[in-house]
mmCIF file of C-alpha atoms in Angstrom:
data_model
loop_
_atom_site.group_PDB
_atom_site.id
_atom_site.type_symbol
_atom_site.label_atom_id
_atom_site.label_comp_id
_atom_site.label_asym_id
_atom_site.label_seq_id
_atom_site.Cartn_x
_atom_site.Cartn_y
_atom_site.Cartn_z
ATOM 1 C CA MET K 1 67.215 -0.615 -2.716
ATOM 2 C CA ALA K 2 65.132 -0.784 -5.576
ATOM 3 C CA SER K 3 61.255 -2.016 -5.259
ATOM 4 C CA LEU K 4 60.303 -5.442 -6.231
ATOM 5 C CA ASN K 5 57.512 -6.556 -8.536
ATOM 6 C CA VAL K 6 55.234 -7.811 -6.088
ATOM 7 C CA GLY K 7 52.311 -5.963 -7.446
ATOM 8 C CA ASN K 8 50.140 -3.980 -5.023
ATOM 9 C CA LEU K 9 50.917 -6.165 -2.038
ATOM 10 C CA GLY K 10 52.384 -3.566 -0.056
ATOM 11 C CA GLU K 11 49.861 -0.927 -0.499
ATOM 12 C CA TYR K 12 46.998 -3.564 0.133
ATOM 13 C CA LEU K 13 48.681 -4.707 3.295
ATOM 14 C CA ARG K 14 48.982 -1.220 4.612
ATOM 15 C CA GLU K 15 45.354 -0.519 3.620
ATOM 16 C CA GLN K 16 44.464 -3.519 5.577
ATOM 17 C CA ARG K 17 46.733 -2.661 8.497
ATOM 18 C CA ARG K 18 45.013 0.615 9.066
ATOM 19 C CA ALA K 19 41.397 -0.779 8.478
ATOM 20 C CA ALA K 20 42.060 -2.886 11.387
ATOM 21 C CA GLN K 21 43.323 -0.500 13.449
ATOM 22 C CA LEU K 22 46.836 -1.722 14.035
ATOM 23 C CA SER K 23 50.022 0.216 14.226
ATOM 24 C CA LEU K 24 53.062 -1.735 12.315
ATOM 25 C CA ARG K 25 54.487 -2.276 15.807
ATOM 26 C CA GLN K 26 51.117 -3.959 16.757
ATOM 27 C CA LEU K 27 51.099 -6.126 13.633
ATOM 28 C CA ALA K 28 54.890 -7.086 14.240
ATOM 29 C CA ASP K 29 53.796 -8.340 17.738
ATOM 30 C CA ALA K 30 50.839 -10.140 16.351
ATOM 31 C CA THR K 31 52.775 -11.980 13.654
ATOM 32 C CA GLY K 32 55.956 -12.498 15.113
ATOM 33 C CA VAL K 33 57.710 -10.813 12.240
ATOM 34 C CA SER K 34 59.939 -7.579 12.739
ATOM 35 C CA ASN K 35 58.644 -4.317 12.517
ATOM 36 C CA PRO K 36 61.287 -3.267 9.959
ATOM 37 C CA TYR K 37 60.848 -6.245 7.813
ATOM 38 C CA LEU K 38 57.097 -5.564 7.795
ATOM 39 C CA SER K 39 57.779 -2.213 6.757
ATOM 40 C CA GLN K 40 60.042 -3.209 3.794
ATOM 41 C CA ILE K 41 57.040 -5.248 2.815
ATOM 42 C CA GLU K 42 54.460 -2.508 2.660
ATOM 43 C CA ARG K 43 56.817 -0.304 0.815
ATOM 44 C CA GLY K 44 57.601 -3.153 -1.719
ATOM 45 C CA LEU K 45 61.197 -3.632 -0.904
ATOM 46 C CA ARG K 46 60.866 -7.049 0.335
ATOM 47 C CA LYS K 47 58.958 -10.040 -1.176
ATOM 48 C CA PRO K 48 57.806 -12.094 1.884
ATOM 49 C CA SER K 49 57.334 -16.017 2.111
ATOM 50 C CA ALA K 50 54.127 -17.762 2.000
ATOM 51 C CA ASP K 51 54.709 -18.365 5.912
ATOM 52 C CA VAL K 52 55.182 -14.634 6.517
ATOM 53 C CA LEU K 53 52.000 -13.867 4.413
ATOM 54 C CA GLN K 54 49.967 -16.522 6.335
ATOM 55 C CA GLN K 55 50.906 -15.005 9.727
ATOM 56 C CA VAL K 56 50.048 -11.438 8.497
ATOM 57 C CA ALA K 57 46.802 -12.884 7.026
ATOM 58 C CA LYS K 58 45.823 -14.388 10.381
ATOM 59 C CA ALA K 59 46.470 -11.427 12.321
ATOM 60 C CA LEU K 60 44.487 -8.984 9.945
ATOM 61 C CA ARG K 61 41.910 -11.624 9.725
ATOM 62 C CA ILE K 62 41.821 -11.842 5.858
ATOM 63 C CA SER K 63 42.393 -14.640 3.311
ATOM 64 C CA ALA K 64 45.930 -15.857 3.125
ATOM 65 C CA GLU K 65 45.234 -16.881 -0.441
ATOM 66 C CA THR K 66 44.302 -13.111 -1.418
ATOM 67 C CA LEU K 67 47.721 -12.284 -0.315
ATOM 68 C CA TYR K 68 49.365 -15.210 -2.031
ATOM 69 C CA VAL K 69 47.782 -13.893 -5.299
ATOM 70 C CA ARG K 70 48.825 -10.443 -4.885
ATOM 71 C CA ALA K 71 52.482 -11.597 -3.899
ATOM 72 C CA GLY K 72 52.407 -13.739 -6.961
ATOM 73 C CA ILE K 73 52.850 -17.132 -5.108
ATOM 74 C CA LEU K 74 49.313 -18.365 -6.351
ATOM 75 C CA ASP K 75 47.300 -17.890 -9.561
ATOM 76 C CA GLU K 76 44.003 -16.152 -9.378
ATOM 77 C CA ARG K 77 42.119 -19.104 -10.479
ATOM 78 C CA GLU K 78 43.915 -21.367 -8.061
ATOM 79 C CA ARG K 79 42.960 -18.878 -5.260
ATOM 80 C CA GLU K 80 39.024 -18.982 -6.334
ATOM 81 C CA GLU K 81 39.285 -23.003 -6.762
ATOM 82 C CA LEU K 82 40.892 -23.144 -3.076
ATOM 83 C CA GLU K 83 38.346 -20.857 -1.750
ATOM 84 C CA THR K 84 35.535 -22.741 -3.386
ATOM 85 C CA ARG K 85 36.677 -25.782 -1.716
ATOM 86 C CA ALA K 86 37.310 -24.080 1.687
ATOM 87 C CA VAL K 87 33.827 -22.792 1.686
ATOM 88 C CA ILE K 88 32.439 -26.574 0.910
ATOM 89 C CA LEU K 89 34.553 -27.934 3.611
ATOM 90 C CA ALA K 90 33.645 -25.372 6.341
ATOM 91 C CA ASP K 91 29.728 -25.412 5.956
ATOM 92 C CA PRO K 92 28.416 -27.075 9.131
ATOM 93 C CA SER K 93 25.067 -27.620 7.651
ATOM 94 C CA ILE K 94 26.127 -30.606 5.017
ATOM 95 C CA ASN K 95 27.654 -33.579 6.406
ATOM 96 C CA GLU K 96 31.154 -35.089 5.188
ATOM 97 C CA ARG K 97 29.550 -37.691 2.854
ATOM 98 C CA GLN K 98 27.805 -34.574 0.946
ATOM 99 C CA LYS K 99 30.682 -32.488 1.095
ATOM 100 C CA ASN K 100 32.834 -35.037 -0.803
ATOM 101 C CA VAL K 101 30.106 -35.428 -3.468
ATOM 102 C CA LEU K 102 30.013 -31.864 -3.636
ATOM 103 C CA LEU K 103 33.741 -31.608 -4.516
ATOM 104 C CA GLN K 104 33.608 -34.509 -6.645
ATOM 105 C CA ILE K 105 30.650 -32.722 -8.942
ATOM 106 C CA TYR K 106 32.793 -29.412 -8.855
ATOM 107 C CA ASP K 107 35.921 -31.147 -10.088
ATOM 108 C CA SER K 108 33.609 -33.110 -12.808
ATOM 109 C CA PHE K 109 32.424 -29.772 -13.929
ATOM 110 C CA ARG K 110 36.173 -28.126 -14.085
ATOM 111 C CA ARG K 111 37.004 -31.057 -16.151
ATOM 112 C CA GLU K 112 34.214 -30.549 -18.329
ATOM 113 C CA ASN K 113 35.027 -27.094 -19.050
ATOM 114 C CA GLY K 114 38.810 -27.764 -19.680
ATOM 115 C CA PHE K 115 40.304 -27.300 -16.124
ATOM 116 C CA ALA K 116 42.402 -29.525 -14.137
ATOM 117 C CA PRO K 117 40.646 -31.491 -11.038
ATOM 118 C CA GLY K 118 41.848 -30.126 -7.758
ATOM 119 C CA PRO K 119 44.265 -31.521 -5.261
ATOM 120 C CA ASP K 120 41.663 -33.661 -3.615
ATOM 121 C CA ALA K 121 39.659 -34.883 -6.729
ATOM 122 C CA ASP K 122 39.844 -38.613 -5.421
ATOM 123 C CA ALA K 123 38.570 -37.635 -1.851
ATOM 124 C CA GLY K 124 35.639 -39.207 -0.838
ATOM 125 C CA SER K 125 35.682 -42.271 -3.040
ATOM 126 C CA ALA K 126 36.416 -44.516 0.199
ATOM 127 C CA ASP K 127 32.932 -44.067 1.480
ATOM 128 C CA GLY K 128 31.421 -45.530 -1.843
ATOM 129 C CA VAL K 129 30.162 -42.236 -3.110
ATOM 130 C CA LYS K 130 30.934 -41.275 -6.605
ATOM 131 C CA ALA K 131 29.974 -38.171 -8.785
ATOM 132 C CA ASP K 132 28.765 -39.909 -12.441
ATOM 133 C CA THR K 133 27.084 -37.972 -15.280
ATOM 134 C CA GLY K 134 23.533 -38.387 -15.767
ATOM 135 C CA ALA K 135 22.025 -39.070 -19.210
ATOM 136 C CA ASP K 136 21.777 -35.185 -19.792
ATOM 137 C CA GLY K 137 25.491 -34.983 -19.287
ATOM 138 C CA ASP K 138 25.125 -33.168 -15.808
ATOM 139 C CA ALA K 139 26.983 -34.449 -12.787
ATOM 140 C CA VAL K 140 24.681 -36.543 -10.300
ATOM 141 C CA ALA K 141 25.750 -37.901 -6.924
ATOM 142 C CA ARG K 142 25.265 -41.547 -6.475
ATOM 143 C CA ASP K 143 25.717 -43.595 -3.560
ATOM 144 C CA GLY K 144 25.242 -47.473 -3.099
ATOM 145 C CA ASP K 145 21.520 -47.214 -2.148
ATOM 146 C CA ASP K 146 20.158 -45.951 -5.529
ATOM 147 C CA ALA K 147 23.263 -46.234 -7.796
ATOM 148 C CA GLY K 148 22.168 -46.780 -11.273
ATOM 149 C CA THR K 149 18.372 -46.787 -10.760
ATOM 150 C CA GLY K 150 18.052 -43.402 -11.839
ATOM 151 C CA THR K 151 15.142 -42.783 -9.585
ATOM 152 C CA THR K 152 14.292 -40.639 -6.336
ATOM 153 C CA PRO K 153 12.306 -42.358 -3.503
ATOM 154 C CA ASP K 154 8.995 -40.694 -4.481
ATOM 155 C CA GLN K 155 9.476 -41.682 -8.123
ATOM 156 C CA ASP K 156 7.753 -45.069 -9.699
ATOM 157 C CA PRO K 157 10.669 -46.606 -11.635
ATOM 158 C CA HIS K 158 7.928 -48.058 -13.883
ATOM 159 C CA SER K 159 6.689 -44.889 -15.185
#
């Protein structure tokens, strides 16, 4: 059987499996994917589905998006965008409204730089939060309390 062009996915998986100190059998048990099939993936003889890659990533505690890129399922830029969004959404130190504003600002900058907005570009608008651009062209977050005033609480609007 000829080797498929799946980049260095198999080598990468083998390295990650060994770093996790798992045998092929242990990985097979953890993923629910057969031992022979995993062996074929590692040798570059099979191109796994996104579902299989997700199971492997979960068992190895690595990013599924990284595996998708290595398998040619996902573009590198898409992976970076997804990871950026995931980090913002997972941050426990900011609330949901703030997360939505950050994502909207992120999309605004991507549009400004010629990239398409992400899949959730309209998320957050339901709570009245909008990402606008200020006088200098930078994205600014505004909600209903100070929208359009251009002031912060400690500024005199008449100065």
